[in-house]
Amino acid sequence: MKKIYLLGFIPIIGFVIGALFSNKVTPYVLGMPFFHFSIVLWSLLTTAFLGLIYLFDPANKEEEIE
Amino acid sequence: MNTGTLFIFLFFIVSIVIGIWSKKGKEMNLEQWSVGGRGMGTLFIFLLSAGEMYTTFTFLGASGSAYGEGGSIFSIVSYGCIASIISYWAFPEIWKYSKKHKLISQSDFMAKKYESQILGVLVAIVGIVALFCYLVLQLKGLGYIVEITSYGFISSKMAILFGALGVTLFVMLSGIHGSAWTSVLKDILILAIILFLGIYFPVHFYGGIKPMYQAIEQAKPNFTILPEHGMNLTWYISTIILSGIGMYMWPHSFPPIFAAKNAKVLRKNAIIMPVYQLILLFAFFVGFAAILQIKGLQGSDGDKILLLLSKKTFDPWFVGLIGGTGVLAALVPASLILMVISTLFVKNIYQVLVPTRSESQIGKLIKFVVPFITLIGVYFTFKGGNSLFSIAIVAYNFITQLAPPFFLSLMKKNFVTKYGAITGIIFGGVIVSIYDLGEKTFAQTFTHLPQLIKDLNVGMIALIINTLVMISVSLISKNSMSTNKKIDIVVEP
């Protein structure tokens, strides 16, 4: 397993463990209750982390050679 | 007849025409029809696999659940992200193996990986039953949407009949190409409409998103977050893990994987999906906006909230536009479901029983079976009562229980045997079904997704038992398997 793949765990931890701390109405962020905002934020971060993994993913290069 | 009804007709006809046109010049052999010749690029794969996100559920269930259940609806966004992360690694592996062995269904995949036709048939039966229920749900949704948005001009039954006829036609002719091209129109329209409604309603009724949430907070404190009891934090965490694992176990998630032209397409797909599904957020806004505007809708009546609030606020022509989009939201997933049911039935059940048919005969047969499947679907939509709900629950439960042997089969060294896989799936599925059929009211569970998701935390316990049974049976049967293996090698050409 490549080290860069470990980044994939961060958003999962963010959703699962993060919920223990984010289940509250205030403070409102971007007009949304904090709980809603935190889930939106982690969705964006999921895309960011997966994008980062993709950039450094050796599998993409190996397939090009094939 | 009014201008709104015109929109509904127009969108219906346009989608059928696009669906039929999309076959343009392609020779429709089985591989082309079912998995697009494994040549589809990022956009189509994305639209096909996102198709699951934007169905009649976006119009009915997502807003209805925000209205009725509050904060717990956000679990959908969370488990969608977890499923995307898993798919980044799982989909390319599935794709490579399936391309090598020319597989076109989930059942093919399991049967090949575990060298067991019985497991293939089991997976096919579970898939067919669950998909029939899902088809009924889409058709019922179509009926609701059209009847309400045409102000009763088109009855629910007429809408279902014509919708079913149209979708059958383009599925038979164009296969997955029809689903892919109609998805383009569908997703553009849903995006535009949901974004607009999700912003317009909060601004129109409350002066913004924050004032809306504050007004709800005052009227119903803590409604927008997870409650202390019921769908609470424990429920949320177990649900997002379980559904994150189980989301792509649905048989109609597989054709989009097989249709990709390379593995990179599937990785890109996983990257974009979490952001794209945030459109659901705006469907939630619609539901939240309705809480203080239309009071007292209970249970599955809440699913009509987006349509009712739109009728209260907009002119009939715009309501018709929403209705037309709703038609597409039902037809596109229905087309994929029809394809997958007929493929599973003909290739993974019929061909196993009657193995003499050639590949091209099977290809033709799969298309000819489609109208009969539609007929059965329509019949259940009109006649199916509570018994259907209980069948649906059993099928849904079994779907998630496919996950442990499925994901373990992707590993390089898989210790699970076919006996372990089969007994595990049956144990897990039976346990969770007994619990659900005993404890819950089925009607509520079926029409109301969060209610369904609610049940899945029992699914977590079943999933653990499933895994334990699978491991122990695998270890016990391993010795006998290794002696059998010699015979297998001799038999295989």
CSV table of N, CA, C and O in Angstrom, one decimal, chain B residues 131-212:
chain,number,residue,atom,x,y,z
B,131,LEU,N,-34.3,-4.8,-7.1
B,131,LEU,CA,-34.5,-3.8,-8.2
B,131,LEU,C,-35.9,-3.6,-8.6
B,131,LEU,O,-36.4,-2.6,-9.0
B,132,PHE,N,-36.7,-4.7,-8.6
B,132,PHE,CA,-38.2,-4.6,-8.9
B,132,PHE,C,-38.8,-3.6,-7.9
B,132,PHE,O,-39.6,-2.8,-8.3
B,133,CYS,N,-38.5,-3.7,-6.7
B,133,CYS,CA,-39.0,-2.8,-5.7
B,133,CYS,C,-38.6,-1.4,-6.0
B,133,CYS,O,-39.4,-0.4,-5.9
B,134,TYR,N,-37.3,-1.2,-6.4
B,134,TYR,CA,-36.8,0.1,-6.7
B,134,TYR,C,-37.5,0.7,-8.0
B,134,TYR,O,-37.8,1.9,-8.0
B,135,LEU,N,-37.8,-0.2,-8.9
B,135,LEU,CA,-38.5,0.2,-10.1
B,135,LEU,C,-39.9,0.7,-9.8
B,135,LEU,O,-40.3,1.8,-10.3
B,136,VAL,N,-40.6,0.0,-8.9
B,136,VAL,CA,-41.9,0.4,-8.5
B,136,VAL,C,-41.9,1.7,-7.8
B,136,VAL,O,-42.7,2.6,-8.1
B,137,LEU,N,-40.8,1.9,-7.0
B,137,LEU,CA,-40.7,3.2,-6.3
B,137,LEU,C,-40.5,4.4,-7.3
B,137,LEU,O,-41.1,5.4,-7.1
B,138,GLN,N,-39.7,4.1,-8.3
B,138,GLN,CA,-39.5,5.2,-9.4
B,138,GLN,C,-40.8,5.4,-10.1
B,138,GLN,O,-41.2,6.6,-10.4
B,139,LEU,N,-41.5,4.4,-10.5
B,139,LEU,CA,-42.8,4.6,-11.2
B,139,LEU,C,-43.9,5.3,-10.4
B,139,LEU,O,-44.6,6.1,-10.9
B,140,LYS,N,-43.9,4.9,-9.1
B,140,LYS,CA,-44.9,5.5,-8.2
B,140,LYS,C,-44.5,7.0,-8.1
B,140,LYS,O,-45.4,7.9,-8.1
B,141,GLY,N,-43.3,7.3,-8.0
B,141,GLY,CA,-42.8,8.7,-7.9
B,141,GLY,C,-43.2,9.5,-9.1
B,141,GLY,O,-43.6,10.6,-9.1
B,142,LEU,N,-43.0,8.8,-10.3
B,142,LEU,CA,-43.3,9.5,-11.6
B,142,LEU,C,-44.8,9.8,-11.6
B,142,LEU,O,-45.2,10.9,-11.9
B,143,GLY,N,-45.6,8.9,-11.1
B,143,GLY,CA,-47.1,9.1,-11.1
B,143,GLY,C,-47.5,10.3,-10.2
B,143,GLY,O,-48.2,11.2,-10.6
B,144,TYR,N,-46.9,10.3,-9.0
B,144,TYR,CA,-47.1,11.5,-8.1
B,144,TYR,C,-46.8,12.8,-8.7
B,144,TYR,O,-47.6,13.7,-8.7
B,145,ILE,N,-45.5,12.8,-9.2
B,145,ILE,CA,-45.0,14.1,-9.7
B,145,ILE,C,-45.9,14.6,-10.9
B,145,ILE,O,-46.3,15.8,-10.9
B,146,VAL,N,-46.2,13.8,-11.8
B,146,VAL,CA,-47.0,14.2,-13.0
B,146,VAL,C,-48.4,14.6,-12.6
B,146,VAL,O,-48.9,15.6,-13.0
B,147,GLU,N,-49.0,13.8,-11.8
B,147,GLU,CA,-50.4,14.1,-11.4
B,147,GLU,C,-50.5,15.5,-10.7
B,147,GLU,O,-51.3,16.3,-11.0
B,148,ILE,N,-49.6,15.7,-9.8
B,148,ILE,CA,-49.6,17.0,-9.0
B,148,ILE,C,-49.2,18.1,-9.9
B,148,ILE,O,-49.9,19.2,-9.9
B,149,THR,N,-48.2,18.0,-10.7
B,149,THR,CA,-47.7,19.2,-11.4
B,149,THR,C,-48.6,19.5,-12.7
B,149,THR,O,-48.5,20.5,-13.3
B,150,SER,N,-49.4,18.5,-13.1
B,150,SER,CA,-50.3,18.8,-14.3
B,150,SER,C,-51.6,19.2,-13.7
B,150,SER,O,-52.6,19.3,-14.5
B,151,TYR,N,-51.7,19.4,-12.5
B,151,TYR,CA,-53.0,19.8,-11.8
B,151,TYR,C,-54.1,18.8,-12.1
B,151,TYR,O,-55.2,19.2,-12.4
B,152,GLY,N,-53.7,17.5,-12.1
B,152,GLY,CA,-54.7,16.5,-12.3
B,152,GLY,C,-55.0,16.2,-13.7
B,152,GLY,O,-55.8,15.3,-14.0
B,153,PHE,N,-54.5,17.0,-14.7
B,153,PHE,CA,-54.8,16.8,-16.1
B,153,PHE,C,-54.4,15.4,-16.6
B,153,PHE,O,-55.1,14.8,-17.3
B,154,ILE,N,-53.2,15.0,-16.1
B,154,ILE,CA,-52.7,13.7,-16.5
B,154,ILE,C,-52.8,12.9,-15.2
B,154,ILE,O,-52.2,13.2,-14.2
B,155,SER,N,-53.5,11.8,-15.2
B,155,SER,CA,-53.7,11.0,-14.0
B,155,SER,C,-52.4,10.2,-13.7
B,155,SER,O,-51.6,10.0,-14.6
B,156,SER,N,-52.2,9.8,-12.5
B,156,SER,CA,-51.0,9.1,-12.1
B,156,SER,C,-50.9,7.8,-12.9
B,156,SER,O,-49.8,7.5,-13.4
B,157,LYS,N,-52.0,7.1,-13.1
B,157,LYS,CA,-51.9,5.9,-13.9
B,157,LYS,C,-51.5,6.1,-15.3
B,157,LYS,O,-50.7,5.3,-15.9
B,158,MET,N,-52.0,7.1,-16.0
B,158,MET,CA,-51.6,7.4,-17.3
B,158,MET,C,-50.1,7.7,-17.4
B,158,MET,O,-49.4,7.3,-18.3
B,159,ALA,N,-49.7,8.5,-16.5
B,159,ALA,CA,-48.2,8.9,-16.5
B,159,ALA,C,-47.4,7.7,-16.3
B,159,ALA,O,-46.4,7.5,-17.1
B,160,ILE,N,-47.8,6.7,-15.5
B,160,ILE,CA,-47.0,5.5,-15.3
B,160,ILE,C,-47.0,4.7,-16.5
B,160,ILE,O,-45.9,4.2,-17.0
B,161,LEU,N,-48.2,4.5,-17.2
B,161,LEU,CA,-48.3,3.7,-18.4
B,161,LEU,C,-47.4,4.3,-19.5
B,161,LEU,O,-46.6,3.5,-20.1
B,162,PHE,N,-47.6,5.6,-19.8
B,162,PHE,CA,-46.8,6.2,-20.9
B,162,PHE,C,-45.3,6.2,-20.6
B,162,PHE,O,-44.5,5.9,-21.4
B,163,GLY,N,-45.0,6.5,-19.3
B,163,GLY,CA,-43.6,6.5,-18.9
B,163,GLY,C,-42.9,5.1,-19.1
B,163,GLY,O,-41.8,5.0,-19.7
B,164,ALA,N,-43.6,4.1,-18.7
B,164,ALA,CA,-43.1,2.7,-18.8
B,164,ALA,C,-43.0,2.4,-20.3
B,164,ALA,O,-42.0,1.7,-20.7
B,165,LEU,N,-43.9,2.7,-21.1
B,165,LEU,CA,-43.9,2.4,-22.5
B,165,LEU,C,-42.7,3.1,-23.2
B,165,LEU,O,-41.9,2.5,-23.9
B,166,GLY,N,-42.5,4.4,-22.9
B,166,GLY,CA,-41.4,5.1,-23.5
B,166,GLY,C,-40.0,4.6,-23.1
B,166,GLY,O,-39.1,4.4,-23.9
B,167,VAL,N,-39.9,4.3,-21.8
B,167,VAL,CA,-38.6,3.8,-21.3
B,167,VAL,C,-38.3,2.4,-21.9
B,167,VAL,O,-37.1,2.1,-22.3
B,168,THR,N,-39.3,1.6,-22.0
B,168,THR,CA,-39.1,0.3,-22.6
B,168,THR,C,-38.5,0.4,-24.0
B,168,THR,O,-37.6,-0.3,-24.4
B,169,LEU,N,-39.1,1.3,-24.8
B,169,LEU,CA,-38.8,1.5,-26.1
B,169,LEU,C,-37.3,1.8,-26.3
B,169,LEU,O,-36.5,1.2,-27.0
B,170,PHE,N,-36.8,2.8,-25.5
B,170,PHE,CA,-35.4,3.2,-25.7
B,170,PHE,C,-34.4,2.3,-25.1
B,170,PHE,O,-33.3,2.1,-25.6
B,171,VAL,N,-34.9,1.6,-24.0
B,171,VAL,CA,-34.0,0.6,-23.5
B,171,VAL,C,-33.7,-0.6,-24.4
B,171,VAL,O,-32.6,-1.0,-24.7
B,172,MET,N,-34.8,-1.0,-25.1
B,172,MET,CA,-34.7,-2.1,-26.1
B,172,MET,C,-33.7,-1.7,-27.2
B,172,MET,O,-32.9,-2.5,-27.7
B,173,LEU,N,-33.9,-0.5,-27.7
B,173,LEU,CA,-33.1,0.0,-28.9
B,173,LEU,C,-31.7,0.4,-28.5
B,173,LEU,O,-30.8,0.0,-29.3
B,174,SER,N,-31.6,1.1,-27.5
B,174,SER,CA,-30.3,1.8,-27.3
B,174,SER,C,-29.5,1.3,-26.1
B,174,SER,O,-28.3,1.6,-25.9
B,175,GLY,N,-30.1,0.5,-25.2
B,175,GLY,CA,-29.4,0.0,-24.0
B,175,GLY,C,-28.8,1.2,-23.2
B,175,GLY,O,-29.4,2.2,-23.0
B,176,ILE,N,-27.6,1.0,-22.7
B,176,ILE,CA,-27.0,1.9,-21.8
B,176,ILE,C,-26.7,3.2,-22.5
B,176,ILE,O,-26.6,4.3,-21.8
B,177,HIS,N,-26.5,3.3,-23.8
B,177,HIS,CA,-26.3,4.5,-24.5
B,177,HIS,C,-27.5,5.5,-24.3
B,177,HIS,O,-27.4,6.7,-24.1
B,178,GLY,N,-28.7,4.9,-24.3
B,178,GLY,CA,-29.9,5.7,-24.0
B,178,GLY,C,-29.9,6.3,-22.7
B,178,GLY,O,-30.2,7.5,-22.5
B,179,SER,N,-29.6,5.5,-21.7
B,179,SER,CA,-29.5,6.0,-20.3
B,179,SER,C,-28.5,7.1,-20.2
B,179,SER,O,-28.7,8.1,-19.5
B,180,ALA,N,-27.3,6.9,-20.8
B,180,ALA,CA,-26.3,7.9,-20.7
B,180,ALA,C,-26.7,9.2,-21.3
B,180,ALA,O,-26.5,10.3,-20.7
B,181,TRP,N,-27.2,9.2,-22.5
B,181,TRP,CA,-27.6,10.5,-23.2
B,181,TRP,C,-28.8,11.2,-22.5
B,181,TRP,O,-28.8,12.4,-22.4
B,182,THR,N,-29.8,10.4,-22.1
B,182,THR,CA,-30.9,11.1,-21.4
B,182,THR,C,-30.4,11.7,-20.1
B,182,THR,O,-31.0,12.6,-19.6
B,183,SER,N,-29.4,11.0,-19.5
B,183,SER,CA,-28.8,11.5,-18.2
B,183,SER,C,-28.3,13.0,-18.4
B,183,SER,O,-28.4,13.8,-17.4
B,184,VAL,N,-27.8,13.3,-19.6
B,184,VAL,CA,-27.2,14.6,-19.8
B,184,VAL,C,-28.3,15.7,-19.6
B,184,VAL,O,-28.2,16.6,-18.7
B,185,LEU,N,-29.4,15.5,-20.3
B,185,LEU,CA,-30.5,16.4,-20.1
B,185,LEU,C,-31.1,16.4,-18.7
B,185,LEU,O,-31.3,17.4,-18.1
B,186,LYS,N,-31.2,15.2,-18.2
B,186,LYS,CA,-31.8,15.1,-16.8
B,186,LYS,C,-31.0,15.8,-15.8
B,186,LYS,O,-31.5,16.6,-15.0
B,187,ASP,N,-29.7,15.6,-15.8
B,187,ASP,CA,-28.8,16.2,-14.8
B,187,ASP,C,-28.8,17.7,-14.9
B,187,ASP,O,-28.8,18.4,-13.9
B,188,ILE,N,-28.7,18.2,-16.1
B,188,ILE,CA,-28.7,19.7,-16.3
B,188,ILE,C,-30.0,20.3,-15.7
B,188,ILE,O,-30.0,21.2,-15.0
B,189,LEU,N,-31.2,19.7,-16.1
B,189,LEU,CA,-32.4,20.2,-15.6
B,189,LEU,C,-32.6,20.1,-14.1
B,189,LEU,O,-33.0,21.1,-13.4
B,190,ILE,N,-32.2,19.0,-13.5
B,190,ILE,CA,-32.3,18.8,-12.1
B,190,ILE,C,-31.4,19.8,-11.3
B,190,ILE,O,-31.9,20.5,-10.4
B,191,LEU,N,-30.2,19.9,-11.8
B,191,LEU,CA,-29.3,20.8,-11.2
B,191,LEU,C,-29.9,22.2,-11.2
B,191,LEU,O,-29.9,22.9,-10.1
B,192,ALA,N,-30.3,22.7,-12.4
B,192,ALA,CA,-30.9,24.0,-12.5
B,192,ALA,C,-32.1,24.2,-11.6
B,192,ALA,O,-32.2,25.2,-10.8
B,193,ILE,N,-33.0,23.3,-11.6
B,193,ILE,CA,-34.3,23.4,-10.8
B,193,ILE,C,-34.0,23.4,-9.3
B,193,ILE,O,-34.5,24.2,-8.6
B,194,ILE,N,-33.2,22.4,-8.9
B,194,ILE,CA,-33.0,22.2,-7.4
B,194,ILE,C,-32.2,23.4,-6.9
B,194,ILE,O,-32.5,23.9,-5.8
B,195,LEU,N,-31.2,23.8,-7.6
B,195,LEU,CA,-30.4,25.0,-7.2
B,195,LEU,C,-31.3,26.2,-7.0
B,195,LEU,O,-31.3,26.9,-6.0
B,196,PHE,N,-32.1,26.4,-8.1
B,196,PHE,CA,-33.0,27.6,-8.0
B,196,PHE,C,-34.0,27.5,-6.8
B,196,PHE,O,-34.1,28.4,-6.0
B,197,LEU,N,-34.7,26.4,-6.7
B,197,LEU,CA,-35.7,26.2,-5.6
B,197,LEU,C,-35.0,26.4,-4.2
B,197,LEU,O,-35.5,27.0,-3.3
B,198,GLY,N,-33.8,25.7,-4.1
B,198,GLY,CA,-33.1,25.7,-2.8
B,198,GLY,C,-32.7,27.1,-2.4
B,198,GLY,O,-32.5,27.3,-1.2
B,199,ILE,N,-32.5,28.0,-3.3
B,199,ILE,CA,-32.1,29.3,-3.0
B,199,ILE,C,-33.3,30.2,-2.9
B,199,ILE,O,-33.5,31.0,-2.0
B,200,TYR,N,-34.2,30.0,-3.9
B,200,TYR,CA,-35.4,30.9,-3.9
B,200,TYR,C,-36.3,30.8,-2.7
B,200,TYR,O,-36.7,31.8,-2.1
B,201,PHE,N,-36.6,29.6,-2.3
B,201,PHE,CA,-37.6,29.4,-1.2
B,201,PHE,C,-37.1,30.1,0.1
B,201,PHE,O,-37.8,30.8,0.7
B,202,PRO,N,-35.8,29.8,0.6
B,202,PRO,CA,-35.4,30.4,1.8
B,202,PRO,C,-35.4,32.0,1.7
B,202,PRO,O,-35.7,32.7,2.6
B,203,VAL,N,-34.9,32.5,0.5
B,203,VAL,CA,-34.9,33.9,0.3
B,203,VAL,C,-36.3,34.5,0.3
B,203,VAL,O,-36.6,35.5,1.0
B,204,HIS,N,-37.2,33.9,-0.4
B,204,HIS,CA,-38.5,34.4,-0.6
B,204,HIS,C,-39.3,34.4,0.7
B,204,HIS,O,-40.0,35.3,1.0
B,205,PHE,N,-39.2,33.3,1.4
B,205,PHE,CA,-40.1,33.2,2.7
B,205,PHE,C,-39.4,33.8,3.9
B,205,PHE,O,-40.1,34.2,4.8
B,206,TYR,N,-38.0,33.8,3.9
B,206,TYR,CA,-37.4,34.2,5.2
B,206,TYR,C,-36.3,35.3,5.0
B,206,TYR,O,-35.8,35.8,6.0
B,207,GLY,N,-36.0,35.6,3.7
B,207,GLY,CA,-34.9,36.6,3.5
B,207,GLY,C,-33.5,36.0,3.5
B,207,GLY,O,-32.6,36.8,3.6
B,208,GLY,N,-33.4,34.7,3.5
B,208,GLY,CA,-32.0,34.1,3.4
B,208,GLY,C,-32.0,32.8,4.1
B,208,GLY,O,-32.9,32.3,4.7
B,209,ILE,N,-30.8,32.1,3.9
B,209,ILE,CA,-30.6,30.8,4.5
B,209,ILE,C,-30.5,30.9,6.0
B,209,ILE,O,-31.2,30.1,6.7
B,210,LYS,N,-29.7,31.8,6.5
B,210,LYS,CA,-29.6,31.9,8.0
B,210,LYS,C,-30.9,32.3,8.7
B,210,LYS,O,-31.2,31.6,9.7
B,211,PRO,N,-31.6,33.3,8.2
B,211,PRO,CA,-32.9,33.6,8.8
B,211,PRO,C,-33.8,32.4,8.8
B,211,PRO,O,-34.6,32.2,9.8
B,212,MET,N,-33.8,31.6,7.8
B,212,MET,CA,-34.6,30.5,7.7
B,212,MET,C,-34.3,29.5,8.8
B,212,MET,O,-35.2,29.0,9.6
